[in-house]
Structure formats: structure tokens, C-alpha cells
Amino acid sequence: MSELQVAELSKALRSAIANLSTDGETFEEVGIVTRVGDGVAWIHGLSRCGFNEVVSIETHAGDVEAFALNLMEDEIGAVLLGSDSAVAAGNKVRLGGEVLSVPVGKELLGRIVNPLGQAMDGGPPIVTKQRGLVERSAIGVMGRKHVHEPLMTGIMAIDAMFPIGRGQRELIIGDRQTGKTAIALDTMINQAKQKTGVVNVYVAVGQKLSKVARLVERLKQEGVMEQTIVVATGPSDPASMLYLAPYAGTAMGEYFRDNGQHALMVYDDLTKHAVAYRQMSLLLRRPPGREAFPGDVFYLHSRLLERSAKLSDDLGAGSLTALPIIETQAGDISAYIPTNVISITDGQIFMETDLFYQGIRPAISAGLSVSRVGGDAQTPAVKSVSGQLKLGLSQFRELAAFAQFGSDLDEATKHQIERGQRLTELLKQPQYQPLAIWEQAVSVYVVNEGLFDDVVTAKIKDAQADLLTRLWSQHKSEMETLNKGDKKFNEYAQIVTIVRETAEKVAKGFEA
Amino acid sequence: MSLFSRRQLANYVADQLLAGRSAVIDELAAYLVETRRIKEADTLVMSIESALLMRGVLVAEVSSTRPLSDSTRTLIASKLRQAFQTQTLHLRERTDPSLLGGILVRTADHEMDGTLRHALNQLKALKV
């Protein structure tokens, strides 16, 4: 059959469907609610209901939607997507005929939505051309490519030591109040500052809405909101909404991935997501396992994070990077959910309370953090200087305990300790100030090469700022070349000379 | 005593009823009392009706605002036979003035709501 006939056939079928007369009312399958409570409705009937199918419950106050999660011999357990106050035993239930989907597309950029894709920012209703499935299977092996492009966070400690690539899943883990969200936020801001074109999707799972409002305010202030979608759920939302939020957000991110663009997902945080799922599972009477989580809590997160991928060239080479966040209790990363998510992701950034209170911010633990696939994706200019940085810091960690002995140490040890202290100081970075590639490369190079060895440790940040200002004002075009970062640092011979000369001049101003 | 699921009970009762053993109803009543499952009686009846439908016997309830005329009844019966592909049909008739007009046909798992009340409710849901 020729192409043309097929096209006509499809058109003919469509018009036939549109014109099909149904002769008034028809029989439709209905079930009834037998009991309801805690956001779960139990339904009798609806033998043709599918897993995850949306059903609609007819109540006196209008229809309430639910999705079927327990399909059993005699009844269906469905989790309500709205309030259960209007739902009563005896209510009629109808099949929706489809699984959950959300609106996806460019129209969502700059908007705050709930997990059903409805506007929460008081703006006009969201109308998109396309819808994306909330539950969707991940791309297979042949549809993928190895992670090879960098996703710059703008945070020197991460980009230099634990680089993240587009399509990677990098966990941000740590106790409360250690700056986990700050890292994710800085990364989002950096995408706008460096004009990377990466779309941000921030998923707030049961976060205080005041915190979400503050975050949105900051994103607007930094000019990032135009390329950001915020999927927000608060602590007072039903557990079903918290459970859906990450999947709905991923569906929105996948639109960009599948259209050859790049998107960054931030799940803040998956601990609350697991808790919401535990609540739903227990109410659905599924047997509890370790820490009362259901047996499929691993699958809950693995199927979510597997959707982040770097696509093959055939599929448009788009990518979806994920930064899931996990909150630990008293630094215990061996609890159930943290170990699960650590094993699913391609590395983790571990935040330590002690470091945070010592003033080392971002409080990234150099020993416990790792990036398993980001090395290939690291910008060559930063990569060429970061090897020495990691070495310097790890030697410093071994010797740090001796630091208090001061003058009793031999010259070499003293030198290593001082270098370590300078590097630690250098990696401190204020919030909302992501650094460009050239700034990172120059800063690490200068301290590694000992050009700032005469600078007082406490003044390293001032010296760095001075150096960067001078370089940008006097050698802008060279720094723009370096910012491409596609060669090793030493290969930019002219720039190396400029940097060395300027650094020496700067260092003189900050000597002890 | 082991607990049977509603589906198992319904299948058993449907088979027995079709075999002409109407005493099965008393047995079922005794079983429900014994196992303290009286609450399930209504849903069990629906399950039995849907089990009967699978065996080619349709039980349907027709509600209308006033008693059905013979011609309407015949028309409904033929429509039901056609829709569910069954020969044996048991009609239960009920009058309910609150429907306002039209008819409501209900089987165990399906319903066809052609009442004025339903139409008005749908109109109300559109918020015009």
C-alpha cells in the first residue's frame, strides 16, 4: 500500500470515529465505593480497571479523581487525588480509560504547577499541545549514549572534584540545614548565568510552601525563572500528590530531553517522597518491610531515576540530568533510603554538618563524595588542573591532625598542610555566586602552582577576587577563549603567562 | 472455617442457582452470618449477578418515574439482549419519582443513565 493511501486510511478512520452516532445513552461500566478513608477509596466492581488507571468518583460535590493501585480479587484500592471529605460509601465510580498524564511543553516554562499540571501561581490556566505520561518506562540501551558533556554547577568544589555530566544522576545527601537545596539552586542559577540553555525542573516534595516561595523569588531575582518549571507540593497535600510529584516533573523534563534539548531535574527531596509512598502503601494494606517501607521502595526510586539519560544521536542527543536530594538523620548514610538511592545514582555529594559550622561552605565532604561517570564529561581546562587539587586535598586530610604541632614539623609536611589550608579556603564559595569555567580554572591553577603561597590563608578569597577582576578587566578576550575550556590549561600558553604575571602582582598586595 | 472470596462465593451460588437449587440462598445466608460478613450482602448480590451474566443470564433493574408500558418494556428487553448478547433476561422494575424523567437501566457492572436528573447534573457540572 502506498504512503498516500495509508494517510487517507487514517484520515477516513478518524472521521468515521468522529461521526460515529452512539444513539443516545450507552451502557458504561460502573463500580461503587464500599469504604473510604485516609485518602484511599475501596471500590467494588470495575472488573476491567487497569493498574494506575484514573477512575472518577461521582460525589455530591462534583467528581473526584483517583488512581487504582491495588487490583484485587474482590475490590480495587484507589488513591484519591483530591480531598476525601466529599467521597462516601455508595458513590458511583467510572473508569477514566487512561493512565495519569500531565501537560508538557514550553508553555510550562516560568510556571509553578501542582503534580497534575494545574497552575499554582495564579497565572492563566496551562494549555499545552502535548501531554506526557506520568509513569513511563525508561529509554533502553540502544537509545542511550555515554555521558560526555559537562553540566556546570558553577560550584568550584563540585566542578573540579566531582564533575557532573549531562544525563548523570548525582545525589545530594546530607543532614538538614547543610546547604543541599543551596547546591541545587546554585546549579540552576548557573544554567542561566552561563547561558547553557539547560531547562531546570525543580520538584518540591512536601516542602514548606514558604521555602518554595522564597526559592521562586530568588530564581526570579536571578533571572532563571524563565527557563524553570517548579512542581510544588506542600506538607498539607495528600500523600498521593507527593508521590506523583517527581514522576510528573520528570514527564515535563522528558519533553525537553526528547526534543534534543537538555534538562536538569532537582528532586527535593526523595526522603519525603519515600515517606509519602510508605503512607500510601500502609493505607493500601501492603505488607511493611524494613523501616515500615513497602517491598518496592527501591523500584519506586530506580524507575524514577532511570528516566534520566543521555540520548543517542539517533534520538536527538538530548539529556535529562537528575540531582535527587536525600536528607539523612545525624549523618547516617547507612539507613534504608539513603543506601538505596546511593546505589541507584552515579555518585553522591555528601554534605557535612561539621564542615558547615566550621564555615566551610558549601560543606562538601571531599572524602565521602564521588562522581562515577562525570570524569569523561569534565571540561578539559578544569580537568587538567583538578588532578593536583584532589591530590593536594587528600594529602592535607592525612596530615591535618598534625597541623596543631606547627613548628615541630619538617618543611615538606608544613608545606603540604599550608597548601591544603589554602585549597580548602579557595573552595569556599558564597551562595548565588556560581563561577564560570575560566574563573574556576584560573583559581585552582594559581593556588596549585604555589603562586599564592605568600598570601595569608585568610586572604585567599580576597586575592582570588582581585585576580579575577583584574584578568576580566584587562584580558577579557583571552578569558573568553579560556572559558570555552576545550583544551588543557597548559595548552593556552599565552593565557598561562598572563595569569602567572597577574597572580604574582596580586599576591604582593596580600602578603603577610 | 476458611474464608472464601466474594468472587468464589458468587461463582458457586450462580452455578447452583442455574442448576435449580434455590436452597443455596439459605446456605449463603447462614454462611454470611457465621462468618460475620452480612455487611457484604449487597456487594455479594452484585457479584452474583455479574457471575450470572458470564453464564448468559442477565439481571437488570429498570428505574423510571412511572410504571413501564408493555411496549417500552419489550423495547428495553430487546436492547438489553442485543447489548449484552444474552438470551435469558430477568427485569426488575422500580419507580422513582426523583429521577424526574427518562429511564435508568442498571446491571451488576454497568448502567445506562438516560434520566432527566442525570442530564441536569451533567449540566450543573459544566457550571454554565
PDB file of N, CA, C and O in Angstrom, chain A residues 432-470:
ATOM      1  N   TYR A 432      24.726  31.740  45.626  1.00  0.00           N
ATOM      2  CA  TYR A 432      24.245  32.511  44.474  1.00  0.00           C
ATOM      3  C   TYR A 432      25.365  33.143  43.667  1.00  0.00           C
ATOM      4  O   TYR A 432      25.156  34.105  42.967  1.00  0.00           O
ATOM      5  N   GLN A 433      26.598  32.651  43.830  1.00  0.00           N
ATOM      6  CA  GLN A 433      27.693  33.220  43.043  1.00  0.00           C
ATOM      7  C   GLN A 433      28.440  32.127  42.302  1.00  0.00           C
ATOM      8  O   GLN A 433      29.601  31.860  42.584  1.00  0.00           O
ATOM      9  N   PRO A 434      27.788  31.475  41.368  1.00  0.00           N
ATOM     10  CA  PRO A 434      28.473  30.424  40.614  1.00  0.00           C
ATOM     11  C   PRO A 434      29.601  31.006  39.769  1.00  0.00           C
ATOM     12  O   PRO A 434      29.520  32.150  39.324  1.00  0.00           O
ATOM     13  N   LEU A 435      30.655  30.219  39.608  1.00  0.00           N
ATOM     14  CA  LEU A 435      31.823  30.696  38.868  1.00  0.00           C
ATOM     15  C   LEU A 435      31.852  30.097  37.464  1.00  0.00           C
ATOM     16  O   LEU A 435      31.459  28.950  37.252  1.00  0.00           O
ATOM     17  N   ALA A 436      32.351  30.896  36.524  1.00  0.00           N
ATOM     18  CA  ALA A 436      32.475  30.426  35.143  1.00  0.00           C
ATOM     19  C   ALA A 436      33.670  29.491  35.033  1.00  0.00           C
ATOM     20  O   ALA A 436      34.477  29.387  35.959  1.00  0.00           O
ATOM     21  N   ILE A 437      33.795  28.838  33.879  1.00  0.00           N
ATOM     22  CA  ILE A 437      34.882  27.873  33.680  1.00  0.00           C
ATOM     23  C   ILE A 437      36.242  28.536  33.845  1.00  0.00           C
ATOM     24  O   ILE A 437      37.121  28.031  34.536  1.00  0.00           O
ATOM     25  N   TRP A 438      36.413  29.712  33.214  1.00  0.00           N
ATOM     26  CA  TRP A 438      37.734  30.368  33.280  1.00  0.00           C
ATOM     27  C   TRP A 438      38.071  30.762  34.714  1.00  0.00           C
ATOM     28  O   TRP A 438      39.221  30.639  35.141  1.00  0.00           O
ATOM     29  N   GLU A 439      37.077  31.183  35.471  1.00  0.00           N
ATOM     30  CA  GLU A 439      37.321  31.594  36.864  1.00  0.00           C
ATOM     31  C   GLU A 439      37.778  30.393  37.703  1.00  0.00           C
ATOM     32  O   GLU A 439      38.698  30.494  38.516  1.00  0.00           O
ATOM     33  N   GLN A 440      37.120  29.254  37.458  1.00  0.00           N
ATOM     34  CA  GLN A 440      37.483  28.049  38.208  1.00  0.00           C
ATOM     35  C   GLN A 440      38.898  27.589  37.841  1.00  0.00           C
ATOM     36  O   GLN A 440      39.715  27.306  38.715  1.00  0.00           O
ATOM     37  N   ALA A 441      39.170  27.531  36.532  1.00  0.00           N
ATOM     38  CA  ALA A 441      40.464  27.029  36.079  1.00  0.00           C
ATOM     39  C   ALA A 441      41.602  27.905  36.603  1.00  0.00           C
ATOM     40  O   ALA A 441      42.588  27.402  37.144  1.00  0.00           O
ATOM     41  N   VAL A 442      41.410  29.215  36.469  1.00  0.00           N
ATOM     42  CA  VAL A 442      42.462  30.151  36.908  1.00  0.00           C
ATOM     43  C   VAL A 442      42.682  30.024  38.419  1.00  0.00           C
ATOM     44  O   VAL A 442      43.820  29.902  38.885  1.00  0.00           O
ATOM     45  N   SER A 443      41.592  30.002  39.202  1.00  0.00           N
ATOM     46  CA  SER A 443      41.722  29.962  40.664  1.00  0.00           C
ATOM     47  C   SER A 443      42.472  28.724  41.132  1.00  0.00           C
ATOM     48  O   SER A 443      43.415  28.810  41.924  1.00  0.00           O
ATOM     49  N   VAL A 444      42.063  27.563  40.616  1.00  0.00           N
ATOM     50  CA  VAL A 444      42.715  26.330  41.049  1.00  0.00           C
ATOM     51  C   VAL A 444      44.172  26.318  40.598  1.00  0.00           C
ATOM     52  O   VAL A 444      45.071  25.958  41.353  1.00  0.00           O
ATOM     53  N   TYR A 445      44.421  26.771  39.367  1.00  0.00           N
ATOM     54  CA  TYR A 445      45.779  26.770  38.826  1.00  0.00           C
ATOM     55  C   TYR A 445      46.719  27.608  39.699  1.00  0.00           C
ATOM     56  O   TYR A 445      47.798  27.171  40.066  1.00  0.00           O
ATOM     57  N   VAL A 446      46.266  28.788  40.040  1.00  0.00           N
ATOM     58  CA  VAL A 446      47.114  29.730  40.770  1.00  0.00           C
ATOM     59  C   VAL A 446      47.528  29.158  42.138  1.00  0.00           C
ATOM     60  O   VAL A 446      48.703  29.217  42.520  1.00  0.00           O
ATOM     61  N   VAL A 447      46.573  28.568  42.855  1.00  0.00           N
ATOM     62  CA  VAL A 447      46.905  28.031  44.186  1.00  0.00           C
ATOM     63  C   VAL A 447      47.756  26.765  44.051  1.00  0.00           C
ATOM     64  O   VAL A 447      48.732  26.575  44.769  1.00  0.00           O
ATOM     65  N   ASN A 448      47.420  25.917  43.080  1.00  0.00           N
ATOM     66  CA  ASN A 448      48.187  24.695  42.870  1.00  0.00           C
ATOM     67  C   ASN A 448      49.641  24.974  42.524  1.00  0.00           C
ATOM     68  O   ASN A 448      50.550  24.271  42.951  1.00  0.00           O
ATOM     69  N   GLU A 449      49.843  25.989  41.719  1.00  0.00           N
ATOM     70  CA  GLU A 449      51.196  26.316  41.264  1.00  0.00           C
ATOM     71  C   GLU A 449      51.993  27.066  42.331  1.00  0.00           C
ATOM     72  O   GLU A 449      53.121  27.441  42.100  1.00  0.00           O
ATOM     73  N   GLY A 450      51.377  27.326  43.443  1.00  0.00           N
ATOM     74  CA  GLY A 450      52.087  27.988  44.536  1.00  0.00           C
ATOM     75  C   GLY A 450      52.236  29.484  44.345  1.00  0.00           C
ATOM     76  O   GLY A 450      53.022  30.132  45.035  1.00  0.00           O
ATOM     77  N   LEU A 451      51.483  30.052  43.396  1.00  0.00           N
ATOM     78  CA  LEU A 451      51.611  31.486  43.131  1.00  0.00           C
ATOM     79  C   LEU A 451      51.034  32.319  44.275  1.00  0.00           C
ATOM     80  O   LEU A 451      51.361  33.485  44.428  1.00  0.00           O
ATOM     81  N   PHE A 452      50.149  31.690  45.044  1.00  0.00           N
ATOM     82  CA  PHE A 452      49.551  32.390  46.183  1.00  0.00           C
ATOM     83  C   PHE A 452      50.137  31.915  47.508  1.00  0.00           C
ATOM     84  O   PHE A 452      49.559  32.124  48.563  1.00  0.00           O
ATOM     85  N   ASP A 453      51.302  31.245  47.456  1.00  0.00           N
ATOM     86  CA  ASP A 453      51.877  30.696  48.688  1.00  0.00           C
ATOM     87  C   ASP A 453      52.246  31.777  49.698  1.00  0.00           C
ATOM     88  O   ASP A 453      52.312  31.521  50.898  1.00  0.00           O
ATOM     89  N   ASP A 454      52.489  32.972  49.201  1.00  0.00           N
ATOM     90  CA  ASP A 454      52.847  34.055  50.119  1.00  0.00           C
ATOM     91  C   ASP A 454      51.627  34.788  50.670  1.00  0.00           C
ATOM     92  O   ASP A 454      51.754  35.635  51.544  1.00  0.00           O
ATOM     93  N   VAL A 455      50.482  34.468  50.104  1.00  0.00           N
ATOM     94  CA  VAL A 455      49.259  35.139  50.559  1.00  0.00           C
ATOM     95  C   VAL A 455      48.795  34.523  51.879  1.00  0.00           C
ATOM     96  O   VAL A 455      48.829  33.299  52.037  1.00  0.00           O
ATOM     97  N   VAL A 456      48.367  35.351  52.820  1.00  0.00           N
ATOM     98  CA  VAL A 456      47.856  34.839  54.093  1.00  0.00           C
ATOM     99  C   VAL A 456      46.611  33.991  53.802  1.00  0.00           C
ATOM    100  O   VAL A 456      45.779  34.397  52.979  1.00  0.00           O
ATOM    101  N   THR A 457      46.486  32.836  54.464  1.00  0.00           N
ATOM    102  CA  THR A 457      45.391  31.909  54.178  1.00  0.00           C
ATOM    103  C   THR A 457      44.034  32.609  54.237  1.00  0.00           C
ATOM    104  O   THR A 457      43.187  32.413  53.377  1.00  0.00           O
ATOM    105  N   ALA A 458      43.847  33.443  55.251  1.00  0.00           N
ATOM    106  CA  ALA A 458      42.553  34.097  55.431  1.00  0.00           C
ATOM    107  C   ALA A 458      42.222  35.067  54.302  1.00  0.00           C
ATOM    108  O   ALA A 458      41.072  35.448  54.127  1.00  0.00           O
ATOM    109  N   LYS A 459      43.260  35.461  53.548  1.00  0.00           N
ATOM    110  CA  LYS A 459      43.021  36.460  52.498  1.00  0.00           C
ATOM    111  C   LYS A 459      42.936  35.840  51.105  1.00  0.00           C
ATOM    112  O   LYS A 459      42.887  36.566  50.106  1.00  0.00           O
ATOM    113  N   ILE A 460      42.962  34.505  51.050  1.00  0.00           N
ATOM    114  CA  ILE A 460      42.946  33.817  49.747  1.00  0.00           C
ATOM    115  C   ILE A 460      41.752  34.253  48.900  1.00  0.00           C
ATOM    116  O   ILE A 460      41.883  34.543  47.708  1.00  0.00           O
ATOM    117  N   LYS A 461      40.578  34.326  49.534  1.00  0.00           N
ATOM    118  CA  LYS A 461      39.370  34.672  48.774  1.00  0.00           C
ATOM    119  C   LYS A 461      39.465  36.093  48.210  1.00  0.00           C
ATOM    120  O   LYS A 461      39.059  36.343  47.086  1.00  0.00           O
ATOM    121  N   ASP A 462      40.038  37.005  49.025  1.00  0.00           N
ATOM    122  CA  ASP A 462      40.193  38.383  48.557  1.00  0.00           C
ATOM    123  C   ASP A 462      41.162  38.438  47.380  1.00  0.00           C
ATOM    124  O   ASP A 462      40.919  39.111  46.382  1.00  0.00           O
ATOM    125  N   ALA A 463      42.262  37.680  47.520  1.00  0.00           N
ATOM    126  CA  ALA A 463      43.255  37.663  46.452  1.00  0.00           C
ATOM    127  C   ALA A 463      42.647  37.088  45.178  1.00  0.00           C
ATOM    128  O   ALA A 463      42.863  37.603  44.071  1.00  0.00           O
ATOM    129  N   GLN A 464      41.828  36.012  45.363  1.00  0.00           N
ATOM    130  CA  GLN A 464      41.182  35.384  44.202  1.00  0.00           C
ATOM    131  C   GLN A 464      40.267  36.396  43.493  1.00  0.00           C
ATOM    132  O   GLN A 464      40.318  36.542  42.275  1.00  0.00           O
ATOM    133  N   ALA A 465      39.480  37.120  44.314  1.00  0.00           N
ATOM    134  CA  ALA A 465      38.549  38.091  43.735  1.00  0.00           C
ATOM    135  C   ALA A 465      39.304  39.176  42.973  1.00  0.00           C
ATOM    136  O   ALA A 465      38.924  39.552  41.851  1.00  0.00           O
ATOM    137  N   ASP A 466      40.389  39.646  43.570  1.00  0.00           N
ATOM    138  CA  ASP A 466      41.198  40.686  42.948  1.00  0.00           C
ATOM    139  C   ASP A 466      41.756  40.193  41.615  1.00  0.00           C
ATOM    140  O   ASP A 466      41.681  40.874  40.584  1.00  0.00           O
ATOM    141  N   LEU A 467      42.298  38.966  41.643  1.00  0.00           N
ATOM    142  CA  LEU A 467      42.895  38.367  40.440  1.00  0.00           C
ATOM    143  C   LEU A 467      41.859  38.269  39.318  1.00  0.00           C
ATOM    144  O   LEU A 467      42.109  38.659  38.172  1.00  0.00           O
ATOM    145  N   LEU A 468      40.679  37.752  39.677  1.00  0.00           N
ATOM    146  CA  LEU A 468      39.645  37.545  38.660  1.00  0.00           C
ATOM    147  C   LEU A 468      39.161  38.874  38.074  1.00  0.00           C
ATOM    148  O   LEU A 468      38.952  38.983  36.873  1.00  0.00           O
ATOM    149  N   THR A 469      39.050  39.890  38.942  1.00  0.00           N
ATOM    150  CA  THR A 469      38.625  41.205  38.441  1.00  0.00           C
ATOM    151  C   THR A 469      39.653  41.767  37.477  1.00  0.00           C
ATOM    152  O   THR A 469      39.319  42.248  36.400  1.00  0.00           O
ATOM    153  N   ARG A 470      40.932  41.682  37.890  1.00  0.00           N
ATOM    154  CA  ARG A 470      41.988  42.240  37.030  1.00  0.00           C
ATOM    155  C   ARG A 470      42.027  41.515  35.686  1.00  0.00           C
ATOM    156  O   ARG A 470      42.132  42.155  34.635  1.00  0.00           O
TER     157      ARG A 470
END
